PDB file of C-alpha atoms in Angstrom:
ATOM      1  CA  MET A  14     123.380  23.290 168.148  1.00 64.00           C
ATOM      2  CA  ALA A  15     123.993  22.205 164.089  1.00 77.00           C
ATOM      3  CA  LEU A  16     121.663  23.800 161.590  1.00 80.00           C
ATOM      4  CA  ASP A  17     119.892  20.336 160.895  1.00 82.00           C
ATOM      5  CA  ARG A  18     118.800  20.689 164.604  1.00 86.00           C
ATOM      6  CA  TRP A  19     118.037  24.135 164.231  1.00 87.00           C
ATOM      7  CA  ILE A  20     115.957  23.309 160.857  1.00 89.00           C
ATOM      8  CA  ALA A  21     113.819  20.471 162.737  1.00 90.00           C
ATOM      9  CA  LEU A  22     113.346  22.398 165.896  1.00 92.00           C
ATOM     10  CA  ILE A  23     111.440  24.980 163.981  1.00 93.00           C
ATOM     11  CA  LEU A  24     109.733  21.949 161.444  1.00 93.00           C
ATOM     12  CA  LEU A  25     108.760  20.489 164.655  1.00 94.00           C
ATOM     13  CA  SER A  26     106.696  23.502 165.603  1.00 94.00           C
ATOM     14  CA  ILE A  27     105.362  24.204 162.150  1.00 94.00           C
ATOM     15  CA  CYS A  28     104.203  20.588 162.472  1.00 92.00           C
ATOM     16  CA  LEU A  29     103.138  21.076 166.004  1.00 94.00           C
ATOM     17  CA  ALA A  30     100.241  23.851 165.116  1.00 94.00           C
ATOM     18  CA  TYR A  31      99.389  21.858 161.960  1.00 91.00           C
ATOM     19  CA  GLY A  32      98.769  18.914 164.168  1.00 90.00           C
ATOM     20  CA  TYR A  33      96.429  21.586 166.712  1.00 90.00           C
ATOM     21  CA  THR A  34      94.715  22.719 163.656  1.00 89.00           C
ATOM     22  CA  ALA A  35      93.931  18.831 162.471  1.00 85.00           C
ATOM     23  CA  TRP A  36      93.104  17.688 165.347  1.00 85.00           C
ATOM     24  CA  PHE A  37      90.891  20.203 167.159  1.00 84.00           C
ATOM     25  CA  THR A  38      89.931  22.763 164.984  1.00 82.00           C
ATOM     26  CA  MET A  39      89.106  20.889 161.944  1.00 78.00           C
ATOM     27  CA  ASP A  40      86.988  18.738 163.211  1.00 75.00           C
ATOM     28  CA  SER A  41      84.649  20.706 165.096  1.00 75.00           C
ATOM     29  CA  SER A  42      83.214  22.374 162.299  1.00 73.00           C
ATOM     30  CA  LEU A  43      82.140  18.820 160.735  1.00 74.00           C
ATOM     31  CA  ALA A  44      78.592  18.411 159.800  1.00 75.00           C
ATOM     32  CA  PRO A  45      76.850  15.848 161.840  1.00 76.00           C
ATOM     33  CA  PHE A  46      76.732  13.422 159.256  1.00 74.00           C
ATOM     34  CA  MET A  47      80.475  13.425 158.577  1.00 73.00           C
ATOM     35  CA  LYS A  48      81.485  12.930 162.071  1.00 72.00           C
ATOM     36  CA  ARG A  49      80.083   8.950 161.427  1.00 75.00           C
ATOM     37  CA  ASN A  50      82.846   8.623 158.526  1.00 75.00           C
ATOM     38  CA  PRO A  51      85.850   6.221 159.435  1.00 75.00           C
ATOM     39  CA  ILE A  52      87.769   8.590 157.666  1.00 76.00           C
ATOM     40  CA  TRP A  53      87.314  12.454 158.099  1.00 76.00           C
ATOM     41  CA  PRO A  54      88.747  15.459 156.105  1.00 76.00           C
ATOM     42  CA  SER A  55      91.285  15.634 158.768  1.00 77.00           C
ATOM     43  CA  THR A  56      92.326  12.265 158.484  1.00 83.00           C
ATOM     44  CA  PHE A  57      95.326  13.226 156.299  1.00 86.00           C
ATOM     45  CA  PRO A  58      96.413  15.885 157.866  1.00 88.00           C
ATOM     46  CA  LYS A  59      96.262  13.959 160.926  1.00 89.00           C
ATOM     47  CA  VAL A  60      98.459  11.323 159.526  1.00 91.00           C
ATOM     48  CA  LEU A  61     101.462  14.128 158.023  1.00 92.00           C
ATOM     49  CA  SER A  62     101.902  16.311 161.405  1.00 93.00           C
ATOM     50  CA  ILE A  63     102.206  13.041 163.193  1.00 94.00           C
ATOM     51  CA  LEU A  64     104.660  11.660 160.702  1.00 94.00           C
ATOM     52  CA  GLY A  65     106.475  15.218 160.895  1.00 94.00           C
ATOM     53  CA  VAL A  66     106.655  14.906 164.262  1.00 94.00           C
ATOM     54  CA  ILE A  67     108.212  11.647 164.714  1.00 95.00           C
ATOM     55  CA  ALA A  68     110.988  13.213 161.751  1.00 93.00           C
ATOM     56  CA  CYS A  69     111.811  16.111 163.566  1.00 92.00           C
ATOM     57  CA  CYS A  70     112.219  14.036 167.215  1.00 92.00           C
ATOM     58  CA  THR A  71     114.251  11.812 165.171  1.00 92.00           C
ATOM     59  CA  ILE A  72     116.626  14.387 163.720  1.00 89.00           C
ATOM     60  CA  LEU A  73     116.754  16.719 167.350  1.00 89.00           C
ATOM     61  CA  PHE A  74     117.664  13.395 169.158  1.00 88.00           C
ATOM     62  CA  GLY A  75     120.114  12.256 166.878  1.00 82.00           C
ATOM     63  CA  LEU A  76     118.891   8.858 166.612  1.00 79.00           C
ATOM     64  CA  GLU A  77     119.617   9.351 162.370  1.00 76.00           C
ATOM     65  CA  LYS A  78     123.359  10.239 163.036  1.00 72.00           C
ATOM     66  CA  SER A  79     126.085   7.143 162.008  1.00 66.00           C
ATOM     67  CA  GLU A  80     129.197   6.496 164.098  1.00 66.00           C
ATOM     68  CA  GLU A  81     131.273   8.682 161.628  1.00 67.00           C
ATOM     69  CA  LYS A  82     131.769  12.360 162.026  1.00 65.00           C
ATOM     70  CA  PRO A  83     129.380  13.817 158.893  1.00 61.00           C
ATOM     71  CA  ALA A  84     130.961  16.971 157.029  1.00 66.00           C
ATOM     72  CA  GLU A  85     129.393  20.388 158.705  1.00 72.00           C
ATOM     73  CA  ILE A  86     128.568  23.141 156.152  1.00 69.00           C
ATOM     74  CA  ASN A  87     130.699  25.611 156.484  1.00 71.00           C
ATOM     75  CA  TYR A  88     128.735  28.786 155.839  1.00 69.00           C
ATOM     76  CA  ARG A  89     132.272  30.425 154.399  1.00 73.00           C
ATOM     77  CA  ARG A  90     132.160  28.823 151.350  1.00 72.00           C
ATOM     78  CA  LEU A  91     128.270  28.876 150.310  1.00 68.00           C
ATOM     79  CA  GLY A  92     129.167  29.384 146.565  1.00 68.00           C
ATOM     80  CA  ASP A  93     130.748  25.518 146.998  1.00 74.00           C
ATOM     81  CA  TYR A  94     127.391  24.094 147.502  1.00 75.00           C
ATOM     82  CA  HIS A  95     125.039  24.745 143.785  1.00 76.00           C
ATOM     83  CA  LEU A  96     123.176  27.376 145.747  1.00 79.00           C
ATOM     84  CA  SER A  97     122.544  28.842 141.894  1.00 84.00           C
ATOM     85  CA  GLN A  98     120.372  25.718 141.629  1.00 88.00           C
ATOM     86  CA  ALA A  99     118.849  25.791 144.344  1.00 87.00           C
ATOM     87  CA  LEU A 100     117.708  29.116 143.841  1.00 91.00           C
ATOM     88  CA  MET A 101     116.912  28.069 140.010  1.00 94.00           C
ATOM     89  CA  LEU A 102     114.574  25.828 141.479  1.00 94.00           C
ATOM     90  CA  LEU A 103     112.866  27.447 143.716  1.00 94.00           C
ATOM     91  CA  GLY A 104     111.873  30.482 141.379  1.00 95.00           C
ATOM     92  CA  LEU A 105     111.095  27.659 139.182  1.00 95.00           C
ATOM     93  CA  MET A 106     108.437  26.416 141.862  1.00 95.00           C
ATOM     94  CA  VAL A 107     107.275  30.052 141.435  1.00 96.00           C
ATOM     95  CA  ALA A 108     106.518  30.439 137.918  1.00 95.00           C
ATOM     96  CA  TYR A 109     105.089  27.151 137.979  1.00 94.00           C
ATOM     97  CA  ALA A 110     102.801  28.187 140.485  1.00 93.00           C
ATOM     98  CA  LEU A 111     101.790  31.151 138.575  1.00 93.00           C
ATOM     99  CA  CYS A 112     101.418  29.377 135.680  1.00 90.00           C
ATOM    100  CA  LEU A 113      99.374  26.549 136.756  1.00 87.00           C
ATOM    101  CA  ARG A 114      96.032  28.763 135.813  1.00 86.00           C
ATOM    102  CA  PRO A 115      96.333  30.576 133.007  1.00 88.00           C
ATOM    103  CA  VAL A 116      98.796  27.922 130.744  1.00 89.00           C
ATOM    104  CA  GLY A 117      97.029  24.681 132.077  1.00 88.00           C
ATOM    105  CA  PHE A 118      98.519  21.912 134.492  1.00 90.00           C
ATOM    106  CA  ILE A 119      99.639  19.868 131.708  1.00 91.00           C
ATOM    107  CA  VAL A 120     101.278  21.874 130.037  1.00 91.00           C
ATOM    108  CA  SER A 121     103.003  23.446 133.048  1.00 93.00           C
ATOM    109  CA  THR A 122     104.039  20.604 135.072  1.00 94.00           C
ATOM    110  CA  SER A 123     105.693  18.769 132.227  1.00 94.00           C
ATOM    111  CA  ALA A 124     107.324  22.309 131.711  1.00 95.00           C
ATOM    112  CA  PHE A 125     108.201  22.298 135.432  1.00 95.00           C
ATOM    113  CA  LEU A 126     109.511  18.597 135.472  1.00 95.00           C
ATOM    114  CA  ILE A 127     111.505  18.892 132.390  1.00 95.00           C
ATOM    115  CA  LEU A 128     113.115  22.525 133.238  1.00 95.00           C
ATOM    116  CA  GLY A 129     113.726  21.096 136.698  1.00 94.00           C
ATOM    117  CA  ALA A 130     115.387  18.173 136.131  1.00 94.00           C
ATOM    118  CA  ALA A 131     117.922  20.235 133.274  1.00 93.00           C
ATOM    119  CA  ILE A 132     118.441  22.618 136.221  1.00 92.00           C
ATOM    120  CA  LEU A 133     119.688  19.696 138.388  1.00 90.00           C
ATOM    121  CA  GLY A 134     122.031  18.149 135.294  1.00 88.00           C
ATOM    122  CA  GLU A 135     119.908  15.595 134.129  1.00 87.00           C
ATOM    123  CA  ARG A 136     120.860  15.124 130.087  1.00 86.00           C
ATOM    124  CA  GLY A 137     118.810  12.039 128.771  1.00 87.00           C
ATOM    125  CA  TRP A 138     116.596  13.728 127.311  1.00 88.00           C
ATOM    126  CA  ARG A 139     115.751  10.464 125.399  1.00 91.00           C
ATOM    127  CA  TYR A 140     114.354   9.428 128.891  1.00 91.00           C
ATOM    128  CA  LEU A 141     113.364  13.037 130.091  1.00 92.00           C
ATOM    129  CA  LEU A 142     110.267  13.845 127.878  1.00 93.00           C
ATOM    130  CA  PRO A 143     108.854  10.904 127.577  1.00 94.00           C
ATOM    131  CA  ILE A 144     108.855  10.031 131.684  1.00 94.00           C
ATOM    132  CA  ALA A 145     107.805  13.666 131.985  1.00 94.00           C
ATOM    133  CA  LEU A 146     104.614  13.726 129.631  1.00 94.00           C
ATOM    134  CA  ILE A 147     103.394  10.063 131.010  1.00 96.00           C
ATOM    135  CA  ALA A 148     103.831  11.064 134.835  1.00 95.00           C
ATOM    136  CA  THR A 149     101.829  14.262 134.070  1.00 93.00           C
ATOM    137  CA  LEU A 150      99.455  12.708 132.028  1.00 93.00           C
ATOM    138  CA  VAL A 151      98.755  10.083 134.830  1.00 94.00           C
ATOM    139  CA  VAL A 152      98.750  12.221 137.835  1.00 92.00           C
ATOM    140  CA  TRP A 153      96.287  14.834 135.115  1.00 90.00           C
ATOM    141  CA  TYR A 154      93.989  11.790 134.911  1.00 90.00           C
ATOM    142  CA  LEU A 155      94.444  10.654 138.262  1.00 88.00           C
ATOM    143  CA  VAL A 156      93.243  14.021 139.915  1.00 84.00           C
ATOM    144  CA  GLN A 157      90.845  14.490 137.136  1.00 85.00           C
ATOM    145  CA  GLN A 158      89.066  11.636 136.242  1.00 83.00           C
ATOM    146  CA  VAL A 159      89.644   8.904 139.831  1.00 79.00           C
ATOM    147  CA  LEU A 160      89.086  11.893 142.448  1.00 75.00           C
ATOM    148  CA  GLY A 161      86.957  14.031 140.001  1.00 77.00           C
ATOM    149  CA  ILE A 162      88.918  17.231 141.100  1.00 76.00           C
ATOM    150  CA  TYR A 163      88.377  19.698 137.888  1.00 80.00           C
ATOM    151  CA  MET A 164      91.874  20.781 136.827  1.00 76.00           C
ATOM    152  CA  ARG A 165      91.867  22.747 133.491  1.00 76.00           C
ATOM    153  CA  PRO A 166      94.440  20.547 131.331  1.00 75.00           C
ATOM    154  CA  LEU A 167      95.400  23.118 128.582  1.00 74.00           C
ATOM    155  CA  PRO A 168      95.140  26.790 127.406  1.00 75.00           C
ATOM    156  CA  GLY A 169      91.910  28.629 127.105  1.00 68.00           C
ATOM    157  CA  PHE A 170      93.684  28.845 123.412  1.00 64.00           C
ATOM    158  CA  TRP A 171      94.150  25.432 123.053  1.00 65.00           C
ATOM    159  CA  GLY A 172      90.550  24.038 124.545  1.00 60.00           C
ATOM    160  CA  GLY A 173      91.613  23.651 127.828  1.00 52.00           C
TER     161      GLY A 173
END
């Protein structure tokens, strides 16, 4: 079996466990007045699990494949697949998760977007910087003001 199908099989098991949790265990702990609401806290996880199962089954059954034979991954030449970029992005994600609280959402998210784009090879700094800053501010505004979830915008020493 090809690598993409093994990954799809692993993700399918994760989606099924996630769906089981969303369908059966999350709803049992709801308060009685919330059981009459049309949208429950488990609605989004249910939708995600269904979409994940559909996507995984599409890959497992080969429905996404075209008539042409795609190039398989050659495990002996992993260095040719920009492995360093992938590892740097994973390290950047870990650093972002660790810096989110102490550094603040705006600074850490902007730095993550800018550094991530730089790792992937983007050199259009004239567009990259304002787009990353605007996207960060829009997401922070939506989460903070619209959803009402507090996120520290700046580091503590800057007034966050």
